[in-house]
mmCIF file of C-alpha atoms in Angstrom:
data_model
loop_
_atom_site.group_PDB
_atom_site.id
_atom_site.type_symbol
_atom_site.label_atom_id
_atom_site.label_comp_id
_atom_site.label_asym_id
_atom_site.label_seq_id
_atom_site.Cartn_x
_atom_site.Cartn_y
_atom_site.Cartn_z
ATOM 1 C CA MET A 28 25.045 -38.976 -41.948
ATOM 2 C CA HIS A 29 27.113 -37.080 -39.832
ATOM 3 C CA SER A 30 30.168 -37.107 -41.760
ATOM 4 C CA SER A 31 28.244 -36.395 -44.849
ATOM 5 C CA THR A 32 26.624 -33.407 -43.395
ATOM 6 C CA TYR A 33 30.138 -32.043 -42.642
ATOM 7 C CA PHE A 34 31.212 -32.535 -46.218
ATOM 8 C CA TYR A 35 28.875 -30.934 -47.634
ATOM 9 C CA ILE A 36 29.339 -27.630 -45.633
ATOM 10 C CA ILE A 37 32.878 -28.102 -45.774
ATOM 11 C CA ILE A 38 32.624 -28.138 -49.674
ATOM 12 C CA CYS A 39 30.164 -25.283 -50.055
ATOM 13 C CA PHE A 40 33.022 -22.846 -47.705
ATOM 14 C CA LEU A 41 35.949 -23.864 -48.724
ATOM 15 C CA VAL A 42 35.478 -24.306 -52.915
ATOM 16 C CA PRO A 43 34.408 -20.247 -52.915
ATOM 17 C CA PHE A 44 37.294 -19.601 -50.472
ATOM 18 C CA LEU A 45 39.803 -21.119 -52.606
ATOM 19 C CA VAL A 46 38.633 -19.392 -55.986
ATOM 20 C CA GLY A 47 36.809 -16.256 -55.517
ATOM 21 C CA SER A 48 39.559 -15.347 -52.746
ATOM 22 C CA GLU A 49 42.709 -15.794 -54.409
ATOM 23 C CA SER A 50 42.929 -12.495 -55.500
ATOM 24 C CA THR A 51 41.862 -10.524 -52.655
ATOM 25 C CA SER A 52 44.331 -12.210 -49.852
ATOM 26 C CA SER A 53 47.183 -11.894 -52.241
ATOM 27 C CA ASP A 54 46.498 -7.978 -52.419
ATOM 28 C CA SER A 55 46.141 -7.861 -48.783
ATOM 29 C CA SER A 56 49.114 -9.720 -48.309
ATOM 30 C CA ALA A 57 51.077 -7.254 -50.676
ATOM 31 C CA LYS A 58 49.997 -4.436 -48.729
ATOM 32 C CA SER A 59 50.713 -5.535 -45.287
ATOM 33 C CA SER A 60 54.149 -6.609 -46.725
ATOM 34 C CA LEU A 61 54.587 -3.178 -47.755
ATOM 35 C CA ASP A 62 53.404 -1.585 -44.626
ATOM 36 C CA SER A 63 55.690 -3.765 -42.478
ATOM 37 C CA LEU A 64 58.749 -2.954 -44.729
ATOM 38 C CA LEU A 65 57.878 1.053 -44.509
ATOM 39 C CA GLN A 66 57.840 0.417 -41.286
ATOM 40 C CA GLN A 67 61.018 -0.775 -40.831
ATOM 41 C CA TYR A 68 62.867 1.805 -43.061
ATOM 42 C CA ALA A 69 60.987 4.529 -41.028
ATOM 43 C CA PHE A 70 62.180 3.530 -37.681
ATOM 44 C CA ARG A 71 65.932 2.684 -39.070
ATOM 45 C CA GLU A 72 65.908 6.573 -39.465
ATOM 46 C CA LEU A 73 64.961 6.926 -36.114
ATOM 47 C CA THR A 74 67.597 5.154 -34.507
ATOM 48 C CA ARG A 75 70.251 6.998 -36.673
ATOM 49 C CA GLN A 76 70.276 10.037 -34.751
ATOM 50 C CA ARG A 77 69.321 11.538 -31.493
ATOM 51 C CA THR A 78 65.426 11.833 -32.230
ATOM 52 C CA ARG A 79 63.191 14.528 -30.799
ATOM 53 C CA THR A 80 59.683 13.931 -29.662
ATOM 54 C CA GLY A 81 56.996 16.077 -32.250
ATOM 55 C CA VAL A 82 60.245 16.380 -35.108
ATOM 56 C CA PRO A 83 59.345 14.937 -38.273
ATOM 57 C CA TYR A 84 62.472 12.357 -39.896
ATOM 58 C CA ASP A 85 62.302 11.762 -43.608
ATOM 59 C CA ALA A 86 63.448 8.016 -44.418
ATOM 60 C CA TYR A 87 64.606 6.326 -47.209
ATOM 61 C CA VAL A 88 63.030 3.681 -49.297
ATOM 62 C CA PRO A 89 65.307 1.022 -51.347
ATOM 63 C CA SER A 90 65.742 1.285 -54.712
ATOM 64 C CA SER A 91 62.877 -1.143 -55.883
ATOM 65 C CA LEU A 92 60.342 1.271 -54.587
ATOM 66 C CA THR A 93 61.827 4.461 -55.829
ATOM 67 C CA GLY A 94 59.463 6.988 -55.791
ATOM 68 C CA ILE A 95 57.856 6.679 -52.588
ATOM 69 C CA LYS A 96 58.246 8.879 -49.696
ATOM 70 C CA ILE A 97 57.948 8.168 -46.122
ATOM 71 C CA SER A 98 58.508 9.873 -43.025
ATOM 72 C CA ALA A 99 58.278 9.160 -39.047
ATOM 73 C CA VAL A 100 57.479 11.167 -35.983
ATOM 74 C CA ILE A 101 57.410 10.282 -32.535
ATOM 75 C CA LEU A 102 54.436 12.045 -30.206
ATOM 76 C CA LYS A 103 53.136 11.598 -26.490
ATOM 77 C CA THR A 104 50.028 10.387 -26.606
ATOM 78 C CA HIS A 105 48.848 12.300 -23.557
ATOM 79 C CA SER A 106 50.003 15.333 -25.650
ATOM 80 C CA LEU A 107 47.584 14.422 -28.584
ATOM 81 C CA LYS A 108 44.783 14.186 -26.262
ATOM 82 C CA ARG A 109 44.920 17.919 -25.201
ATOM 83 C CA LYS A 110 47.078 19.396 -27.698
ATOM 84 C CA VAL A 111 46.798 20.078 -31.514
ATOM 85 C CA TYR A 112 49.817 18.762 -33.291
ATOM 86 C CA GLY A 113 49.189 20.632 -36.791
ATOM 87 C CA SER A 114 50.334 19.671 -40.008
ATOM 88 C CA TYR A 115 52.512 16.738 -40.337
ATOM 89 C CA LYS A 116 53.587 16.518 -44.105
ATOM 90 C CA ASN A 117 50.021 16.572 -45.969
ATOM 91 C CA VAL A 118 48.075 15.399 -42.511
ATOM 92 C CA PHE A 119 46.499 17.865 -40.163
ATOM 93 C CA ILE A 120 46.439 16.127 -36.403
ATOM 94 C CA PRO A 121 43.492 18.104 -34.325
ATOM 95 C CA SER A 122 43.527 17.285 -30.480
ATOM 96 C CA GLY A 123 41.439 14.916 -28.903
ATOM 97 C CA ILE A 124 43.612 11.627 -30.641
ATOM 98 C CA LEU A 125 42.761 8.278 -28.868
ATOM 99 C CA GLU A 126 44.774 5.361 -29.056
ATOM 100 C CA GLU A 127 43.940 1.396 -28.989
ATOM 101 C CA PRO A 128 45.508 -0.162 -26.866
ATOM 102 C CA TYR A 129 47.537 2.057 -24.624
ATOM 103 C CA VAL A 130 50.829 3.280 -25.476
ATOM 104 C CA LYS A 131 53.244 5.921 -23.559
ATOM 105 C CA LYS A 132 54.699 6.963 -27.027
ATOM 106 C CA LEU A 133 53.793 6.375 -30.519
ATOM 107 C CA VAL A 134 55.336 6.879 -34.069
ATOM 108 C CA LEU A 135 53.171 8.157 -36.855
ATOM 109 C CA VAL A 136 54.463 6.839 -40.166
ATOM 110 C CA TYR A 137 53.698 9.215 -43.427
ATOM 111 C CA GLN A 138 53.432 7.239 -46.771
ATOM 112 C CA ASN A 139 53.387 8.685 -50.064
ATOM 113 C CA LEU A 140 52.873 5.962 -52.686
ATOM 114 C CA ALA A 141 53.075 8.003 -55.423
ATOM 115 C CA ASN A 142 53.449 6.273 -59.173
ATOM 116 C CA TRP A 143 52.866 2.773 -56.778
ATOM 117 C CA SER A 144 49.695 4.399 -55.968
ATOM 118 C CA SER A 145 47.761 1.917 -58.391
ATOM 119 C CA PHE A 146 49.724 -0.833 -58.014
ATOM 120 C CA TYR A 147 49.021 -1.571 -54.324
ATOM 121 C CA TYR A 148 45.690 0.012 -54.356
ATOM 122 C CA PRO A 149 43.787 -1.035 -57.785
ATOM 123 C CA LEU A 150 40.572 0.416 -58.243
ATOM 124 C CA PRO A 151 38.568 -0.841 -61.460
ATOM 125 C CA GLY A 152 36.449 1.734 -62.587
ATOM 126 C CA TYR A 153 38.288 4.500 -61.288
ATOM 127 C CA THR A 154 41.294 6.554 -61.909
ATOM 128 C CA TYR A 155 43.491 8.393 -59.722
ATOM 129 C CA LEU A 156 43.399 12.500 -59.652
ATOM 130 C CA ALA A 157 45.780 12.104 -56.710
ATOM 131 C CA PRO A 158 48.385 9.903 -54.849
ATOM 132 C CA VAL A 159 47.636 7.374 -52.234
ATOM 133 C CA PHE A 160 48.778 8.736 -48.633
ATOM 134 C CA GLY A 161 48.603 6.772 -45.625
ATOM 135 C CA ILE A 162 49.022 7.606 -42.067
ATOM 136 C CA LEU A 163 49.652 4.472 -39.984
ATOM 137 C CA ALA A 164 50.383 4.759 -35.978
ATOM 138 C CA TYR A 165 53.229 2.093 -34.106
ATOM 139 C CA ASP A 166 53.839 1.647 -30.524
ATOM 140 C CA ALA A 167 57.547 3.656 -30.162
ATOM 141 C CA HIS A 168 58.733 1.367 -26.990
ATOM 142 C CA ASN A 169 61.591 -0.279 -29.300
ATOM 143 C CA LEU A 170 62.531 1.177 -32.371
ATOM 144 C CA TYR A 171 64.130 -1.732 -33.449
ATOM 145 C CA ALA A 172 61.023 -4.131 -33.395
ATOM 146 C CA LYS A 173 60.074 -5.466 -37.060
ATOM 147 C CA TYR A 174 56.480 -6.221 -38.342
ATOM 148 C CA LEU A 175 54.495 -4.071 -35.509
ATOM 149 C CA PRO A 176 50.920 -4.341 -35.479
ATOM 150 C CA ASP A 177 49.122 -1.164 -36.158
ATOM 151 C CA LEU A 178 47.787 0.912 -33.519
ATOM 152 C CA ASP A 179 44.072 1.973 -33.689
ATOM 153 C CA ILE A 180 44.001 5.659 -33.542
ATOM 154 C CA GLN A 181 40.671 7.713 -33.415
ATOM 155 C CA ALA A 182 40.153 11.541 -33.273
ATOM 156 C CA LEU A 183 37.171 12.012 -31.154
ATOM 157 C CA GLU A 184 36.759 15.737 -31.922
ATOM 158 C CA ASP A 185 37.893 17.309 -35.051
ATOM 159 C CA PRO A 186 38.767 14.947 -38.129
ATOM 160 C CA ILE A 187 41.955 14.313 -39.408
ATOM 161 C CA SER A 188 42.662 16.195 -42.620
ATOM 162 C CA ILE A 189 44.519 14.990 -45.516
ATOM 163 C CA LYS A 190 45.110 17.534 -47.924
ATOM 164 C CA PHE A 191 46.466 16.736 -51.697
ATOM 165 C CA PRO A 192 48.541 19.575 -53.114
ATOM 166 C CA TYR A 193 48.189 18.204 -56.873
ATOM 167 C CA VAL A 194 45.077 16.967 -58.204
ATOM 168 C CA LYS A 195 44.673 16.447 -61.559
ATOM 169 C CA PRO A 196 41.295 17.374 -63.870
ATOM 170 C CA VAL A 197 38.373 15.378 -63.243
ATOM 171 C CA PRO A 198 37.405 13.598 -66.294
ATOM 172 C CA GLU A 199 34.419 15.050 -68.370
ATOM 173 C CA GLY A 200 30.909 13.362 -67.060
ATOM 174 C CA SER A 201 32.479 12.436 -63.623
ATOM 175 C CA PHE A 202 33.485 14.142 -60.306
ATOM 176 C CA PRO A 203 36.239 13.342 -57.683
ATOM 177 C CA LYS A 204 35.614 11.414 -54.728
ATOM 178 C CA CYS A 205 37.733 10.757 -51.597
ATOM 179 C CA ILE A 206 38.795 7.167 -51.130
ATOM 180 C CA TYR A 207 39.513 5.430 -47.739
ATOM 181 C CA PHE A 208 41.164 2.281 -47.676
ATOM 182 C CA TYR A 209 41.327 0.824 -43.670
ATOM 183 C CA SER A 210 43.615 -1.519 -42.321
ATOM 184 C CA ASN A 211 40.860 -4.117 -42.365
ATOM 185 C CA ASN A 212 40.467 -4.308 -46.283
ATOM 186 C CA LEU A 213 37.267 -1.945 -45.904
ATOM 187 C CA VAL A 214 36.699 0.357 -48.562
ATOM 188 C CA GLU A 215 34.716 3.851 -48.368
ATOM 189 C CA PHE A 216 34.309 7.178 -50.378
ATOM 190 C CA GLY A 217 33.391 10.383 -49.403
ATOM 191 C CA HIS A 218 33.105 14.033 -50.142
ATOM 192 C CA VAL A 219 36.049 16.252 -51.392
ATOM 193 C CA LYS A 220 36.212 19.508 -49.612
ATOM 194 C CA ASP A 221 37.401 22.602 -50.978
ATOM 195 C CA GLY A 222 38.458 20.555 -53.967
ATOM 196 C CA ASN A 223 41.593 18.593 -52.441
ATOM 197 C CA ILE A 224 40.878 17.729 -48.833
ATOM 198 C CA CYS A 225 39.565 14.519 -47.293
ATOM 199 C CA GLU A 226 38.571 13.707 -43.730
ATOM 200 C CA THR A 227 39.131 10.763 -41.828
ATOM 201 C CA ARG A 228 38.309 10.015 -38.119
ATOM 202 C CA ILE A 229 40.439 6.580 -38.408
ATOM 203 C CA GLN A 230 44.249 5.590 -39.736
ATOM 204 C CA GLY A 231 44.382 4.023 -43.258
ATOM 205 C CA HIS A 232 45.322 5.127 -47.085
ATOM 206 C CA PHE A 233 43.570 7.848 -48.923
ATOM 207 C CA SER A 234 43.087 9.085 -52.220
ATOM 208 C CA ILE A 235 41.155 11.158 -54.334
ATOM 209 C CA VAL A 236 39.635 9.241 -57.482
ATOM 210 C CA ALA A 237 37.045 9.786 -60.167
ATOM 211 C CA GLU A 238 34.837 7.114 -62.264
ATOM 212 C CA VAL A 239 35.779 6.556 -65.326
ATOM 213 C CA LYS A 240 32.323 5.939 -67.559
ATOM 214 C CA VAL A 241 32.857 4.086 -70.770
ATOM 215 C CA ALA A 242 31.032 5.489 -73.877
ATOM 216 C CA PRO A 243 28.354 3.189 -75.129
ATOM 217 C CA SER A 244 29.357 1.602 -78.707
ATOM 218 C CA PRO A 245 26.701 3.404 -81.520
ATOM 219 C CA SER A 246 24.257 0.912 -82.671
ATOM 220 C CA PRO A 247 23.893 0.334 -86.336
ATOM 221 C CA ILE A 248 21.431 2.109 -88.492
ATOM 222 C CA ALA A 249 19.085 -0.319 -90.485
ATOM 223 C CA ASN A 250 19.096 1.999 -93.788
ATOM 224 C CA GLU A 251 22.428 2.305 -94.128
ATOM 225 C CA THR A 252 23.733 -1.302 -93.221
ATOM 226 C CA ALA A 253 22.923 -3.507 -95.971
ATOM 227 C CA PRO A 254 21.790 -6.938 -94.811
ATOM 228 C CA SER A 255 24.355 -9.683 -95.150
ATOM 229 C CA PRO A 256 23.332 -12.372 -97.766
ATOM 230 C CA SER A 257 22.587 -15.768 -96.558
ATOM 231 C CA PRO A 258 25.254 -18.455 -97.333
ATOM 232 C CA SER A 259 24.451 -20.671 -100.766
ATOM 233 C CA ALA A 260 24.517 -24.352 -100.686
ATOM 234 C CA ASN A 261 27.883 -24.454 -101.981
ATOM 235 C CA GLU A 262 29.389 -22.021 -99.642
ATOM 236 C CA THR A 263 30.030 -22.334 -95.708
ATOM 237 C CA ALA A 264 28.887 -20.107 -93.440
ATOM 238 C CA PRO A 265 31.707 -18.335 -91.562
ATOM 239 C CA SER A 266 32.483 -19.355 -87.808
ATOM 240 C CA PRO A 267 31.375 -16.957 -85.153
ATOM 241 C CA SER A 268 34.160 -14.793 -83.948
ATOM 242 C CA PRO A 269 35.229 -15.375 -80.511
ATOM 243 C CA ILE A 270 33.732 -13.550 -77.777
ATOM 244 C CA PRO A 271 36.604 -11.620 -75.824
ATOM 245 C CA GLY A 272 37.302 -12.962 -72.447
ATOM 246 C CA GLU A 273 35.279 -16.310 -73.054
ATOM 247 C CA ASN A 274 38.609 -18.196 -73.408
ATOM 248 C CA ASN A 275 39.895 -16.465 -70.086
ATOM 249 C CA HIS A 276 36.251 -17.796 -68.282
ATOM 250 C CA LYS A 277 36.682 -21.448 -70.115
ATOM 251 C CA LYS A 278 40.314 -21.415 -67.865
ATOM 252 C CA ILE A 279 38.438 -20.059 -64.474
ATOM 253 C CA ASN A 280 35.589 -22.600 -64.982
ATOM 254 C CA SER A 281 38.214 -25.422 -65.979
ATOM 255 C CA LYS A 282 40.314 -24.782 -62.819
ATOM 256 C CA THR A 283 37.484 -24.447 -60.435
ATOM 257 C CA TRP A 284 36.261 -27.760 -61.218
ATOM 258 C CA THR A 285 39.812 -28.871 -61.090
ATOM 259 C CA ILE A 286 40.217 -28.170 -57.660
ATOM 260 C CA SER A 287 36.555 -29.106 -56.857
ATOM 261 C CA SER A 288 37.078 -32.612 -58.326
ATOM 262 C CA VAL A 289 40.363 -33.094 -56.426
ATOM 263 C CA PHE A 290 39.187 -32.198 -53.187
ATOM 264 C CA LEU A 291 35.753 -34.049 -53.928
ATOM 265 C CA PHE A 292 37.764 -37.412 -54.510
ATOM 266 C CA PHE A 293 39.901 -37.195 -51.442
ATOM 267 C CA ALA A 294 36.907 -36.207 -49.060
ATOM 268 C CA LEU A 295 35.028 -39.017 -50.426
ATOM 269 C CA THR A 296 37.961 -41.387 -49.971
ATOM 270 C CA GLY A 297 38.380 -40.239 -46.587
ATOM 271 C CA ILE A 298 34.798 -40.677 -45.663
ATOM 272 C CA LEU A 299 34.631 -44.211 -47.121
ATOM 273 C CA PHE A 300 37.425 -45.213 -44.971
ATOM 274 C CA VAL A 301 36.011 -43.828 -42.038
ATOM 275 C CA VAL A 302 32.538 -45.625 -42.797
ATOM 276 C CA VAL A 303 34.319 -49.171 -43.382
ATOM 277 C CA LYS A 304 36.511 -48.943 -40.890
ATOM 278 C CA LYS A 305 33.280 -48.508 -38.554
ATOM 279 C CA VAL A 306 31.343 -51.226 -39.957
ATOM 280 C CA GLY A 307 34.497 -53.249 -39.813
ATOM 281 C CA LEU A 308 34.300 -52.764 -35.713
ATOM 282 C CA LEU A 309 31.144 -53.242 -35.575
ATOM 283 C CA GLU A 310 30.810 -56.401 -37.023
ATOM 284 C CA ILE A 311 33.956 -57.651 -35.186
ATOM 285 C CA LYS A 312 32.092 -56.838 -32.133
ATOM 286 C CA GLN A 313 29.228 -58.652 -32.937
ATOM 287 C CA ARG A 314 31.153 -62.008 -33.371
ATOM 288 C CA LEU A 315 33.017 -61.503 -30.204
ATOM 289 C CA TYR A 316 29.450 -60.921 -28.737
ATOM 290 C CA ASP A 317 27.879 -64.280 -30.529
ATOM 291 C CA SER A 318 31.028 -66.328 -29.600
ATOM 292 C CA ALA A 319 30.641 -65.082 -25.770
ATOM 293 C CA ALA A 320 27.063 -66.301 -25.985
ATOM 294 C CA VAL A 321 27.713 -69.412 -27.229
ATOM 295 C CA VAL A 322 30.981 -70.377 -24.934
ATOM 296 C CA GLN A 323 29.677 -69.041 -21.972
ATOM 297 C CA PRO A 324 27.351 -72.062 -21.305
ATOM 298 C CA LEU A 325 30.052 -74.533 -22.126
ATOM 299 C CA LEU A 326 32.392 -73.140 -19.387
ATOM 300 C CA GLU A 327 29.488 -73.157 -16.547
ATOM 301 C CA LYS A 328 28.682 -76.933 -17.240
ATOM 302 C CA THR A 329 32.098 -78.048 -17.296
ATOM 303 C CA GLU A 330 33.950 -79.219 -13.878
ATOM 304 C CA VAL A 331 36.880 -78.247 -12.816
ATOM 305 C CA PRO A 332 39.375 -80.674 -11.327
ATOM 306 C CA LEU A 333 39.869 -80.502 -7.439
ATOM 307 C CA SER A 334 43.740 -80.735 -7.697
ATOM 308 C CA LEU A 335 45.458 -78.956 -10.180
ATOM 309 C CA GLU A 336 48.876 -81.091 -9.759
ATOM 310 C CA ALA A 337 50.433 -82.784 -12.418
ATOM 311 C CA PRO A 338 50.507 -86.817 -11.206
ATOM 312 C CA THR A 339 54.182 -87.995 -10.662
ATOM 313 C CA ARG A 340 55.149 -90.713 -12.749
ATOM 314 C CA PRO A 341 55.848 -93.603 -10.363
ATOM 315 C CA LEU A 342 59.694 -95.192 -10.427
ATOM 316 C CA PRO A 343 60.347 -98.586 -12.402
ATOM 317 C CA GLU A 344 61.030 -101.299 -9.901
ATOM 318 C CA ASN A 345 64.862 -101.871 -11.091
ATOM 319 C CA ASP A 346 65.490 -97.946 -10.391
ATOM 320 C CA TYR A 347 67.595 -96.960 -8.045
ATOM 321 C CA VAL A 348 69.201 -94.201 -6.167
ATOM 322 C CA LEU A 349 72.876 -93.801 -5.618
#
């Protein structure tokens, strides 16, 4: 009973996870890998020369990511709490910045994903009016470190402002929105200030987008469209045209049922093995118990010989000892 309950719980949670979260996990992994790679190149630039606190240093990316621009600046955390740092590339950093966990110095890595924006941050139903800008904080204790986790920074007083110098025209019938991509895969929309400014209180990736509205297809007019003649007895009615996306939907359903069937087979096999083994052990235990109940009275009635020594064989009369 307990095994079957666990089995159904596993089925309910595992199958949707395997099918529904496949694209989400791959997108999140690609973003994390990109952030780690850009962090390494930004830190590498800081180790090549004698760096100064508060001075931004532009770094270079590999040729496979041509178009992306990054920069790094080292800041003291106690100064961020009391002083306004000002403009850092396209980001304005006010005072009252708090980091978690606490570090003495941090590195702010600025990202401009340019033509890679929609590739790493796809947003169906929307078009990008500006490139994606990123601002991430890391511990500056070891500039040779790789795969560092992000620090959580928060603006306690005035918000952090991201200014987009070039914004594309808004499509007709739509209006611009700020888009916020945070490190926990949370996506939020906000209002655009002064036509090209987005404000935030935490780190992440930001841009300006507009919703793409698809015009409805015109309905056919009854008076202008002649009714199609019904096929005669000697004619064969044409087969209906396939619906777009129907084949893909069938493939996805087939894949889902295949994964579920394989998992169901192995799960049932494992449960059956456990049940058979448990029943077999109970049966053996019952047999031993029954045998003990029969043998015990016989042992109590059996007389035990007083002497356990084996009797000695008498020597023949003609035997002698030399």
